[in-house]
XYZ file of C-alpha atoms in Angstrom:
774
model
C 82.047 144.838 97.656
C 85.020 145.209 100.025
C 84.323 144.286 103.690
C 84.931 147.859 104.821
C 82.476 149.298 102.259
C 79.931 146.592 103.123
C 80.228 147.542 106.815
C 79.707 151.219 105.984
C 76.589 150.335 103.955
C 75.236 148.284 106.867
C 75.782 151.241 109.220
C 73.988 153.605 106.824
C 71.079 151.140 106.562
C 70.919 150.876 110.333
C 70.697 154.644 110.591
C 67.793 154.702 108.121
C 65.866 152.168 110.204
C 66.636 154.060 113.371
C 65.545 157.343 111.781
C 61.964 156.039 111.392
C 61.887 155.060 115.069
C 63.490 158.317 116.138
C 60.929 160.343 114.171
C 58.200 158.630 116.144
C 60.129 159.187 119.338
C 60.372 162.908 118.640
C 56.576 163.088 118.327
C 56.242 161.326 121.695
C 58.874 163.606 123.204
C 56.906 166.666 122.133
C 53.747 165.173 123.644
C 55.544 164.485 126.935
C 57.327 167.796 127.142
C 54.636 169.558 129.226
C 54.876 166.777 131.813
C 58.629 167.038 131.863
C 58.298 170.751 132.526
C 56.095 169.919 135.541
C 58.718 167.473 136.835
C 56.273 164.588 137.303
C 57.539 161.698 139.443
C 56.908 159.241 136.595
C 59.620 160.996 134.568
C 62.475 160.068 136.948
C 64.475 158.393 134.152
C 64.909 161.691 132.348
C 68.605 162.638 132.340
C 69.610 165.813 134.080
C 72.211 166.706 131.458
C 72.574 166.020 127.744
C 76.170 166.235 126.555
C 75.962 166.950 122.825
C 79.173 166.328 120.912
C 78.876 167.825 117.453
C 80.659 168.349 114.154
C 83.012 166.579 111.763
C 85.901 164.329 112.692
C 88.435 167.163 112.435
C 92.031 165.898 112.301
C 90.983 162.623 113.914
C 90.066 164.330 117.192
C 86.447 163.178 117.518
C 87.393 159.804 118.996
C 89.508 161.484 121.676
C 86.627 163.806 122.486
C 84.113 160.959 122.800
C 86.500 158.923 124.947
C 86.885 161.885 127.296
C 83.081 162.016 127.715
C 82.225 158.323 127.941
C 84.978 157.693 130.494
C 83.135 159.858 133.023
C 79.452 159.710 132.034
C 77.236 158.973 135.069
C 73.669 157.606 134.844
C 72.097 161.044 135.201
C 73.739 162.286 131.989
C 73.336 161.181 128.381
C 75.658 161.450 125.391
C 74.503 162.421 121.923
C 76.800 162.817 118.945
C 75.562 165.044 116.122
C 77.999 163.534 113.638
C 78.569 165.401 110.381
C 79.689 163.190 107.500
C 80.449 159.487 107.110
C 83.774 159.507 108.956
C 82.317 161.223 112.004
C 79.368 158.845 112.021
C 81.642 155.791 111.950
C 83.600 157.169 114.914
C 80.389 158.067 116.743
C 78.968 154.545 116.410
C 82.079 153.170 118.103
C 82.000 155.927 120.742
C 78.632 154.967 122.217
C 75.598 157.036 123.130
C 72.932 158.256 120.726
C 74.168 159.073 117.230
C 72.451 161.805 115.196
C 73.728 161.341 111.617
C 74.028 164.550 109.606
C 75.092 165.064 105.996
C 78.381 166.570 104.941
C 78.158 170.345 104.780
C 76.060 170.714 107.953
C 77.530 173.652 109.813
C 78.244 173.663 113.545
C 75.084 175.578 114.377
C 72.972 173.072 112.470
C 74.716 170.192 114.227
C 74.170 171.756 117.642
C 70.485 172.274 116.889
C 70.056 168.724 115.585
C 71.630 167.330 118.731
C 69.465 169.522 120.949
C 66.325 168.344 119.132
C 67.106 164.752 120.124
C 68.262 165.511 123.661
C 66.150 164.405 126.633
C 68.034 166.217 129.374
C 66.810 169.188 131.353
C 70.140 170.878 130.566
C 72.093 170.995 127.306
C 75.879 171.122 127.053
C 77.464 171.305 123.612
C 81.017 170.051 123.133
C 82.793 170.493 119.805
C 84.180 167.228 118.425
C 87.668 168.728 118.328
C 87.648 169.510 122.068
C 87.788 167.231 125.104
C 86.558 167.142 128.677
C 89.073 166.872 131.518
C 88.506 164.219 134.150
C 85.736 165.218 136.543
C 84.179 167.784 134.214
C 80.769 166.113 133.894
C 80.483 165.540 137.629
C 81.503 169.148 138.336
C 78.893 170.444 135.903
C 76.172 168.171 137.320
C 76.946 169.268 140.867
C 76.690 172.920 139.872
C 73.427 172.316 138.011
C 72.008 170.595 141.083
C 72.689 173.756 143.100
C 71.160 176.101 140.514
C 67.688 177.483 141.334
C 64.889 177.072 138.813
C 65.337 180.703 137.771
C 68.842 180.039 136.392
C 68.919 179.560 132.613
C 72.674 179.411 131.978
C 75.651 178.014 133.914
C 78.982 179.402 132.657
C 82.202 177.503 133.477
C 85.941 177.898 133.074
C 87.901 176.330 130.219
C 91.432 175.621 129.080
C 92.909 175.998 125.607
C 95.168 173.710 123.598
C 96.985 174.270 120.328
C 99.113 172.050 118.153
C 102.096 173.297 120.199
C 100.864 172.921 123.776
C 97.909 171.624 125.723
C 95.831 172.736 128.640
C 96.754 176.424 128.821
C 94.535 178.114 131.378
C 91.973 180.509 130.014
C 91.448 184.102 131.117
C 88.022 183.585 132.647
C 88.864 182.281 136.120
C 88.847 185.693 137.784
C 85.693 186.784 135.989
C 83.817 183.721 137.196
C 85.255 183.998 140.703
C 83.686 187.456 141.077
C 80.272 185.784 140.920
C 81.312 182.729 142.965
C 78.338 180.574 144.037
C 75.702 183.287 143.591
C 73.199 183.378 140.766
C 72.980 186.786 139.104
C 71.393 188.722 136.281
C 73.529 190.175 133.518
C 72.725 193.608 134.906
C 74.241 192.512 138.222
C 77.394 191.146 136.565
C 77.821 192.716 133.106
C 81.504 191.668 133.130
C 80.325 188.127 132.306
C 80.022 189.326 128.705
C 83.836 189.253 128.720
C 83.879 185.503 129.386
C 85.131 183.687 126.281
C 82.103 183.569 123.957
C 81.868 179.873 123.074
C 78.986 177.519 123.789
C 81.241 174.715 125.008
C 81.947 176.524 128.296
C 78.307 176.714 129.374
C 75.190 174.627 129.925
C 71.757 175.937 128.923
C 68.429 174.904 130.363
C 66.609 172.982 127.615
C 63.378 174.959 127.983
C 65.389 178.192 127.714
C 67.023 176.924 124.508
C 63.654 176.090 122.962
C 62.165 179.445 123.939
C 65.022 181.380 122.316
C 66.091 178.983 119.612
C 66.123 181.623 116.868
C 68.954 183.496 118.575
C 70.734 180.638 120.349
C 71.001 178.527 117.193
C 72.649 181.352 115.279
C 75.586 180.330 113.030
C 77.820 182.902 114.742
C 78.889 181.187 117.965
C 80.106 184.460 119.464
C 76.627 185.914 119.016
C 74.879 182.797 120.333
C 77.112 182.581 123.410
C 76.667 186.222 124.386
C 72.959 186.137 123.468
C 72.542 183.316 125.995
C 73.652 185.735 128.723
C 71.572 188.622 127.372
C 68.409 186.502 127.266
C 68.851 184.567 130.511
C 66.732 185.443 133.538
C 69.592 184.492 135.857
C 73.136 183.134 135.407
C 75.263 180.868 137.591
C 79.016 180.285 137.361
C 81.407 177.375 137.852
C 85.071 178.234 138.411
C 86.343 174.753 137.504
C 87.768 174.002 134.044
C 85.236 171.734 132.325
C 86.425 171.745 128.712
C 89.753 171.876 126.907
C 89.123 173.896 123.742
C 91.486 172.954 120.940
C 92.457 175.823 118.665
C 93.352 174.532 115.212
C 96.163 176.084 113.243
C 94.751 178.857 111.075
C 96.712 177.445 108.129
C 94.621 174.260 108.356
C 91.295 176.089 108.146
C 89.491 177.633 105.154
C 90.393 181.316 104.658
C 88.077 183.814 106.305
C 85.849 185.453 103.715
C 84.958 189.134 103.500
C 81.381 188.246 104.424
C 82.543 186.547 107.613
C 84.549 189.635 108.515
C 81.544 191.889 108.051
C 79.273 189.541 110.035
C 81.352 190.220 113.147
C 80.124 193.825 113.131
C 76.581 192.716 112.335
C 76.595 190.284 115.258
C 77.668 192.988 117.673
C 74.907 195.259 116.403
C 72.335 192.488 116.908
C 73.603 192.002 120.471
C 73.182 195.716 121.126
C 69.581 195.434 119.954
C 69.023 192.456 122.272
C 70.334 194.421 125.246
C 68.249 197.433 124.234
C 68.169 199.878 127.167
C 70.225 197.847 129.662
C 72.939 200.434 130.170
C 75.544 198.491 132.183
C 75.755 195.431 129.917
C 75.644 197.636 126.826
C 78.644 199.654 128.041
C 80.667 196.443 128.419
C 79.475 195.179 125.046
C 80.442 198.453 123.396
C 83.955 198.198 124.782
C 84.202 194.604 123.540
C 82.973 195.601 120.098
C 85.422 198.492 119.755
C 88.346 196.418 121.035
C 87.686 193.383 118.846
C 86.971 195.260 115.638
C 90.155 197.318 116.061
C 92.111 194.125 116.775
C 90.846 192.627 113.509
C 91.957 195.694 111.558
C 95.347 195.792 113.300
C 96.277 192.102 113.259
C 94.321 190.191 110.644
C 95.560 189.914 107.083
C 92.933 191.224 104.645
C 92.919 192.823 101.201
C 92.981 196.586 101.620
C 89.516 197.061 100.137
C 88.046 194.526 102.590
C 89.878 196.120 105.513
C 88.650 199.569 104.480
C 85.034 198.392 104.223
C 85.287 196.517 107.537
C 86.662 199.667 109.190
C 83.800 201.716 107.702
C 81.152 199.329 109.035
C 82.831 199.153 112.453
C 82.934 202.954 112.529
C 79.213 203.239 111.801
C 78.450 200.742 114.567
C 80.737 202.577 117.003
C 78.859 205.831 116.407
C 75.415 204.239 116.339
C 75.752 202.309 119.612
C 77.939 204.649 121.640
C 76.549 204.671 125.210
C 75.411 207.888 126.875
C 78.217 209.491 128.840
C 80.849 207.376 127.076
C 84.462 208.452 127.578
C 87.275 207.104 125.442
C 90.175 205.315 127.152
C 93.338 207.309 127.756
C 96.538 206.934 125.767
C 97.018 205.178 122.450
C 93.808 203.195 122.746
C 91.847 206.409 123.021
C 93.461 207.673 119.816
C 92.513 204.459 118.021
C 88.906 204.772 119.215
C 88.698 208.391 118.008
C 89.998 207.455 114.564
C 87.452 204.632 114.422
C 84.574 206.916 115.329
C 85.712 209.387 112.663
C 85.913 206.620 110.044
C 89.499 207.804 109.397
C 90.914 204.618 107.886
C 93.863 206.267 106.108
C 94.879 208.208 109.222
C 94.555 205.036 111.319
C 96.955 203.179 109.013
C 99.430 206.081 109.220
C 99.107 206.073 113.019
C 99.635 202.308 113.066
C 102.789 202.566 110.954
C 104.202 205.288 113.224
C 103.440 203.183 116.258
C 105.288 200.214 114.753
C 108.345 202.398 114.177
C 108.171 203.659 117.757
C 108.049 200.101 119.122
C 111.001 199.081 116.997
C 113.001 202.037 118.310
C 112.031 201.232 121.899
C 113.111 197.605 121.433
C 116.472 198.773 120.097
C 116.955 201.107 123.079
C 115.891 198.406 125.524
C 118.366 195.977 124.021
C 121.075 198.618 124.439
C 120.120 199.164 128.077
C 120.217 195.435 128.650
C 123.737 195.322 127.289
C 124.693 198.180 129.593
C 123.113 196.326 132.507
C 125.041 193.191 131.631
C 128.240 195.188 131.508
C 127.560 196.671 134.956
C 126.767 193.217 136.328
C 129.888 191.837 134.720
C 131.944 194.648 136.264
C 130.702 193.934 139.818
C 131.022 190.182 139.389
C 134.492 190.261 137.865
C 135.713 192.591 140.572
C 134.303 190.293 143.287
C 135.924 187.292 141.627
C 139.314 188.938 142.255
C 138.652 188.860 146.011
C 139.646 185.768 148.013
C 137.086 183.002 148.427
C 135.369 183.199 151.825
C 135.867 179.740 153.442
C 132.967 180.370 155.831
C 130.368 181.396 153.229
C 127.888 178.886 151.775
C 125.267 179.692 149.149
C 122.102 177.583 148.946
C 119.305 177.486 146.376
C 116.461 175.097 145.550
C 114.014 174.656 142.679
C 115.172 177.661 140.664
C 115.286 180.016 143.666
C 111.853 179.096 145.021
C 112.887 179.145 148.680
C 114.227 177.052 151.559
C 113.389 173.509 150.511
C 114.421 169.978 149.602
C 117.926 168.556 150.066
C 119.628 171.976 150.282
C 117.366 172.912 153.227
C 118.157 169.694 155.093
C 121.893 170.194 154.499
C 121.730 173.831 155.652
C 119.947 172.803 158.843
C 122.545 170.142 159.645
C 125.331 172.581 158.735
C 124.154 175.024 161.419
C 124.399 172.183 163.919
C 127.771 170.673 162.925
C 129.548 173.727 161.494
C 127.957 176.885 162.929
C 130.935 178.972 161.801
C 129.853 178.602 158.155
C 127.326 181.267 157.200
C 124.472 180.127 154.926
C 122.984 182.578 152.420
C 119.943 181.586 150.366
C 119.234 182.692 146.807
C 115.510 183.386 146.480
C 113.391 185.085 143.863
C 111.782 188.436 144.560
C 108.361 186.761 144.654
C 109.509 184.200 147.226
C 111.286 186.689 149.480
C 108.238 187.500 151.675
C 107.696 183.781 152.378
C 111.124 183.126 153.872
C 111.439 182.085 157.519
C 112.231 185.140 159.666
C 115.915 185.901 159.899
C 116.936 183.950 156.788
C 120.030 185.530 155.216
C 119.320 185.810 151.504
C 120.026 187.569 148.222
C 117.819 188.132 145.169
C 119.156 187.054 141.749
C 120.600 189.832 139.630
C 121.337 192.210 142.498
C 124.814 193.433 143.379
C 124.720 191.440 146.618
C 123.848 188.307 144.674
C 126.860 188.563 142.397
C 129.140 189.304 145.317
C 128.180 186.194 147.297
C 128.198 184.037 144.163
C 131.748 185.190 143.490
C 133.109 184.783 147.015
C 131.293 181.729 148.445
C 133.352 178.627 149.135
C 130.308 176.338 148.922
C 127.482 176.515 146.366
C 124.673 174.008 146.903
C 121.663 173.543 144.618
C 119.151 170.849 143.672
C 119.156 172.186 140.094
C 121.886 174.100 138.263
C 123.056 177.628 138.923
C 122.845 180.032 135.941
C 125.356 179.706 133.105
C 126.942 183.043 134.056
C 128.127 181.711 137.421
C 131.888 181.095 137.261
C 133.371 177.990 138.858
C 136.348 179.174 140.894
C 139.123 176.589 141.388
C 138.880 176.691 145.181
C 135.052 176.792 145.352
C 132.973 173.635 145.836
C 129.764 173.049 143.885
C 127.417 170.493 145.456
C 124.595 169.122 143.274
C 121.936 167.433 145.428
C 119.323 166.670 142.715
C 115.652 166.554 143.694
C 114.492 163.016 143.045
C 115.397 159.473 142.102
C 115.051 159.232 138.317
C 112.299 157.172 136.769
C 112.096 159.434 133.718
C 115.054 160.018 131.421
C 117.246 162.930 132.426
C 120.101 165.000 131.029
C 121.698 163.654 127.868
C 119.414 160.625 128.009
C 116.596 162.915 126.823
C 118.198 163.349 123.397
C 116.037 160.604 121.925
C 112.818 162.108 123.317
C 112.018 165.391 121.535
C 108.934 166.092 123.672
C 111.067 166.066 126.809
C 114.142 167.761 125.349
C 112.388 170.582 123.496
C 114.309 173.797 124.106
C 117.190 172.161 125.959
C 120.700 173.376 125.129
C 122.774 170.260 125.746
C 126.106 172.049 125.272
C 125.170 174.527 127.997
C 123.967 171.655 130.172
C 127.320 169.906 129.884
C 129.116 173.137 130.794
C 127.026 173.376 133.970
C 127.656 169.736 134.861
C 131.391 170.279 134.551
C 131.168 172.715 137.480
C 129.923 170.027 139.876
C 132.349 168.715 142.478
C 129.871 166.385 144.190
C 126.608 164.711 143.211
C 124.350 163.360 145.981
C 122.690 159.993 145.393
C 119.974 158.081 147.251
C 120.666 154.676 145.712
C 122.877 152.773 143.281
C 120.262 153.131 140.575
C 120.576 156.933 140.717
C 124.367 156.804 140.796
C 124.415 154.699 137.638
C 121.828 156.807 135.814
C 123.598 160.077 136.652
C 126.814 158.701 135.189
C 125.445 158.594 131.649
C 122.828 161.326 132.003
C 125.378 163.787 133.414
C 128.844 162.570 132.361
C 131.644 164.508 134.069
C 134.357 164.254 136.722
C 132.305 164.933 139.865
C 132.369 162.570 142.857
C 129.181 160.670 143.640
C 128.168 160.931 147.297
C 126.295 157.688 147.934
C 125.072 159.001 151.260
C 121.284 159.195 150.792
C 118.966 162.159 150.295
C 119.146 164.589 153.232
C 115.498 165.592 152.759
C 114.482 162.023 153.643
C 116.171 162.037 157.069
C 112.942 163.293 158.614
C 111.208 160.049 157.698
C 113.300 158.389 160.385
C 113.597 161.211 162.919
C 109.969 162.425 163.123
C 108.128 161.542 166.334
C 104.525 160.691 167.079
C 104.070 164.217 168.458
C 105.400 165.680 165.180
C 102.891 163.668 163.149
C 99.962 164.640 165.369
C 100.953 168.296 165.066
C 101.110 168.143 161.257
C 97.706 166.487 161.026
C 96.285 169.126 163.349
C 97.641 171.852 161.039
C 95.942 170.165 158.099
C 92.677 169.708 159.988
C 92.729 165.897 159.811
C 90.798 164.394 162.697
C 92.296 161.420 164.564
C 91.196 158.131 163.060
C 90.537 159.494 159.565
C 92.528 157.873 156.786
C 94.561 160.499 154.906
C 95.579 159.617 151.349
C 98.134 161.868 149.641
C 97.634 162.247 145.877
C 100.763 163.712 144.255
C 100.957 163.383 140.456
C 103.940 164.444 138.380
C 104.441 166.926 135.575
C 103.902 165.760 132.011
C 105.895 167.355 129.212
C 102.939 166.964 126.867
C 100.605 168.953 129.148
C 101.034 172.691 129.695
C 98.885 172.950 132.794
C 97.606 170.687 135.499
C 94.143 169.254 135.744
C 93.696 166.257 138.064
C 93.495 163.022 136.099
C 91.130 161.664 138.713
C 87.519 162.595 139.334
C 88.357 163.625 142.870
C 84.785 164.401 143.857
C 83.630 160.958 142.826
C 86.599 159.264 144.493
C 85.995 161.133 147.727
C 82.308 160.236 147.657
C 83.061 156.560 147.035
C 85.580 156.379 149.882
C 83.305 158.105 152.379
C 83.773 160.445 155.311
C 86.472 158.324 156.929
C 88.944 159.229 154.159
C 90.398 162.618 153.293
C 92.327 163.222 150.059
C 95.378 165.497 150.266
C 95.890 166.697 146.687
C 99.216 168.219 145.651
C 99.811 169.531 142.137
C 103.353 169.559 140.730
C 105.355 172.719 141.507
C 105.784 173.435 137.769
C 102.139 174.548 137.849
C 102.504 176.736 140.925
C 101.393 179.902 139.106
C 98.211 178.417 137.661
C 94.773 178.682 139.188
C 93.969 175.564 141.159
C 91.335 173.282 139.607
C 90.414 172.126 143.110
C 88.632 175.270 144.285
C 85.189 173.732 143.997
C 86.096 170.678 146.055
C 87.674 172.294 149.110
C 84.401 172.972 150.831
C 83.516 169.271 151.028
C 86.110 168.583 153.731
C 87.013 165.345 151.971
C 89.493 166.962 149.584
C 92.255 169.299 150.783
C 94.339 171.202 148.224
C 97.896 171.036 149.594
C 99.632 172.178 146.397
C 101.218 175.130 148.185
C 101.779 173.401 151.533
C 105.443 173.127 152.463
C 107.395 171.067 153.130
C 106.085 168.108 151.180
C 107.766 165.785 153.683
C 105.203 166.878 156.294
C 102.404 165.805 153.972
C 103.995 162.402 153.609
C 104.330 162.040 157.376
C 100.680 163.025 157.880
C 99.301 160.542 155.351
C 98.424 156.874 155.675
C 99.040 156.090 152.012
C 100.247 157.656 148.777
C 98.674 157.734 145.334
C 101.042 158.885 142.630
C 101.795 158.149 139.024
C 105.441 158.624 137.986
C 106.545 161.251 140.504
C 109.827 160.770 142.351
C 107.885 161.213 145.591
C 107.248 157.463 145.475
C 110.944 156.746 146.088
C 111.058 159.094 149.081
C 107.724 157.942 150.510
C 108.849 154.327 150.415
C 111.168 155.145 153.335
C 108.078 155.359 155.542
C 107.127 151.776 154.626
C 103.514 152.834 154.118
C 101.229 151.768 151.237
C 101.812 153.287 147.791
C 99.358 152.946 144.905
C 100.557 153.702 141.373
C 97.808 155.324 139.314
C 99.155 154.669 135.816
C 96.313 155.554 133.450
C 98.696 156.845 130.755
C 101.853 154.825 131.435
C 102.420 153.885 127.803
C 102.118 157.501 126.646
C 104.368 158.771 129.418
C 107.024 156.109 128.827
C 106.999 156.728 125.083
C 107.148 160.533 125.211
C 109.357 161.060 128.283
C 111.402 157.863 128.317
C 111.948 155.864 131.514
C 114.833 153.983 133.075
C 112.787 150.959 134.145
C 109.312 149.510 133.733
C 107.291 150.749 136.674
C 104.508 148.320 135.822
C 106.935 145.419 136.340
C 108.490 146.858 139.527
C 105.824 148.929 141.254
C 106.026 150.034 144.888
C 102.634 148.500 145.619
C 99.251 148.077 143.975
C 98.764 149.408 140.417
C 95.531 150.950 139.112
C 95.112 151.626 135.390
C 91.792 153.453 135.749
C 89.743 155.150 138.429
C 87.473 152.188 139.038
C 90.459 150.002 139.837
C 91.870 152.672 142.133
C 88.570 153.028 143.966
C 88.347 149.264 144.407
C 91.869 149.129 145.864
C 91.165 151.896 148.383
C 87.660 150.693 149.253
C 88.941 147.227 150.181
C 91.995 145.972 152.056
C 93.993 145.660 148.820
C 95.768 148.973 149.447
C 97.519 147.514 152.508
C 97.466 143.754 151.902
C 100.362 141.307 151.841
C 100.868 141.599 148.081
C 101.253 145.342 148.455
C 103.713 144.933 151.332
C 105.772 142.424 149.376
C 106.089 144.738 146.356
C 106.963 147.643 148.649
C 109.689 145.645 150.410
C 111.392 144.888 147.086
C 111.042 148.528 146.032
C 112.536 149.784 149.319
C 115.556 147.519 149.077
C 116.355 148.888 145.635
C 115.507 152.572 145.961
C 115.873 153.434 149.690
C 119.346 151.960 149.739
C 121.271 154.892 151.280
C 118.399 156.696 153.069
C 118.654 155.857 156.765
C 118.115 159.169 158.539
C 121.758 160.337 158.616
C 122.280 161.485 155.020
C 122.610 165.176 155.854
C 125.201 164.415 158.502
C 127.294 162.398 156.053
C 127.119 165.139 153.390
C 128.070 167.929 155.813
C 130.956 165.976 157.307
C 132.282 164.984 153.886
C 131.845 168.253 151.940
C 131.923 171.057 154.494
C 134.174 169.531 157.162
C 136.379 167.563 154.778
C 136.189 164.270 156.669
C 137.220 161.113 154.765
C 134.464 158.760 153.630
C 135.603 155.911 155.850
C 135.061 158.038 158.976
C 131.406 158.773 158.152
C 128.492 157.000 159.841
C 127.854 153.751 157.927
C 124.517 153.298 156.143
C 122.087 151.188 158.165
C 120.599 148.308 156.105
C 116.953 148.772 155.056
C 115.701 145.846 157.121
C 117.320 147.249 160.280
C 115.759 150.715 160.108
C 112.781 152.029 162.056
C 110.750 154.609 160.123
C 108.644 157.306 161.754
C 105.407 156.037 163.310
C 102.292 155.830 161.176
C 99.389 158.186 161.970
C 97.572 155.270 163.601
C 100.612 154.502 165.776
C 101.017 158.195 166.575
C 97.516 158.399 168.065
C 97.469 155.079 169.884
């Protein structure tokens, strides 16, 4: 027998031995259950929460799922894996926790029930083996369970969704859960909770509640079971934090949906109506869900015509049978669809659908024509303005794709008003950002007539990214590219070998934009060299330093005290800024640290300032549940970021360019590099950060906690690494970068007349918070 087969046989034999013991244990568990219900003091070892991972090892994802659980499992929670089939059982044995072996062919409902039968926790949380838990999910769930009164049977949480294309896309439930907030409610109080995504992985159920309603909650239809949990619960609590990343498999990789499965959708809705009985408010919401989903299936799902016709007929009967008293159809096209459904008019619905498709196609054609007309009008205004002389006293500024007054362009504009007040700055800002501008800021909104006029006539165009392709480079205009960070990750043409990073990039268009640059600002020789092959063109490199970093040398003790006061940081408290970067392989941001646990471990003397990357600015913050502790402050929307750096005693980051800027302050930096190998492989990097870190390196949360809980974060080894890092990457940043750029570009002074760069060892950074209060 081959070693691998022998090992599998040994595992199977071990399971058989364990099964005899577990059978006895189940008998004892049933005997002890009444005492558990009473909460006797002798039962203190009972876990609060049972995390039940269930199912087959689908596409090799079970190991990832188990790793995501075991990495954050505290003593008050237990892990059980209801593993279906030999492969899943082999993975489960390696994953740890209690393994419940199940034969091939066991469906998900059977696996969930088998796991629940073996669970010892007061609460049950099922997690599909294809999904994963983000960092901090278990702790967040436990904290919410601890707050839930005894009358609460179900805690519903937020979730994210991942596909084979992208990961971590925020779900649609955040607002629905926020309406309940920290209250506990009945379904009659909050019938909109029926609209929360109906999966069992986004909720925890009290174990006694599960046992009392097992017949409904163990139903094979997860949609039914999830919504039945709300219908049957005495009271419901909510958790706004994302606690599970649900992976949606490609439909092409799954067995085809049978006619029986289609029909069961209608049956499940009818059973839910019977469960709700005479509860009018929840039933009205359920009716709307039923009508919407059944019509969506008819409209979008591919089915044989006879199956579609029968499905429509059954949905029609249910729509008539369960129509609430006083029901009024929606207005517009949806109302027409509902009427046709109620009348069981399948043929007329298909004719209506076909007509609607033709109408949409016509509208798209008209819209495309209008867009072409709009482009022609824009082109007319722009071309006419391009015939006017360039205005030598007009300077256009933009930052971060028109997000506002920020970064290097903002520092240059401020110095420009001091050294060349005759030059008028105009900022390009998006419509959404316009209300946030400082009062009196001259600005234009992209796409407007005023925008195209200033873009055509400005002598100076400054940006930390590129202007749109349509912007023409006039021979006597000057384009100044400031960039927005020292590059660790591969940039520009260097991304060609990294498809994850370069997906969607048009390199020909990129090169055309680079060719418009006259100047490129650099903070150090490393950047200058990297830009040369990442962005090859004829521009002049301005090795003058990053203007945004000037404040790290000019800020006073009074400035730092004022910033900390704004943030609510009491004197003497250690403030640690956590600023992770964007990852191309993640579509949304969830902190990679269990921030609640870290804050608890560090104690009241430390406050964590947490800043998500600006790419995720439109997403709901995952930090909402932690703000009330006072130990974690969400500063993701706090501007400018330089103020956060000045207010902090230390920085935790991963691969963000903030580390290069922060090093100017000569304060401790900890690199939290839990996925360095993945990041380096998928994004590509210019140097090995693990070999040249700016300070201490932590590869997991325990190491990070140890560094911050001891003197390691600010010891001599950390200072030595930081000194080497500063010499290499703070080379040109001495507090006078903006002055050098303005004198060189806007005033035309020769390089030799500019203020020389002060050597790193001769500079005096802004005072630390401790120095500022002494």
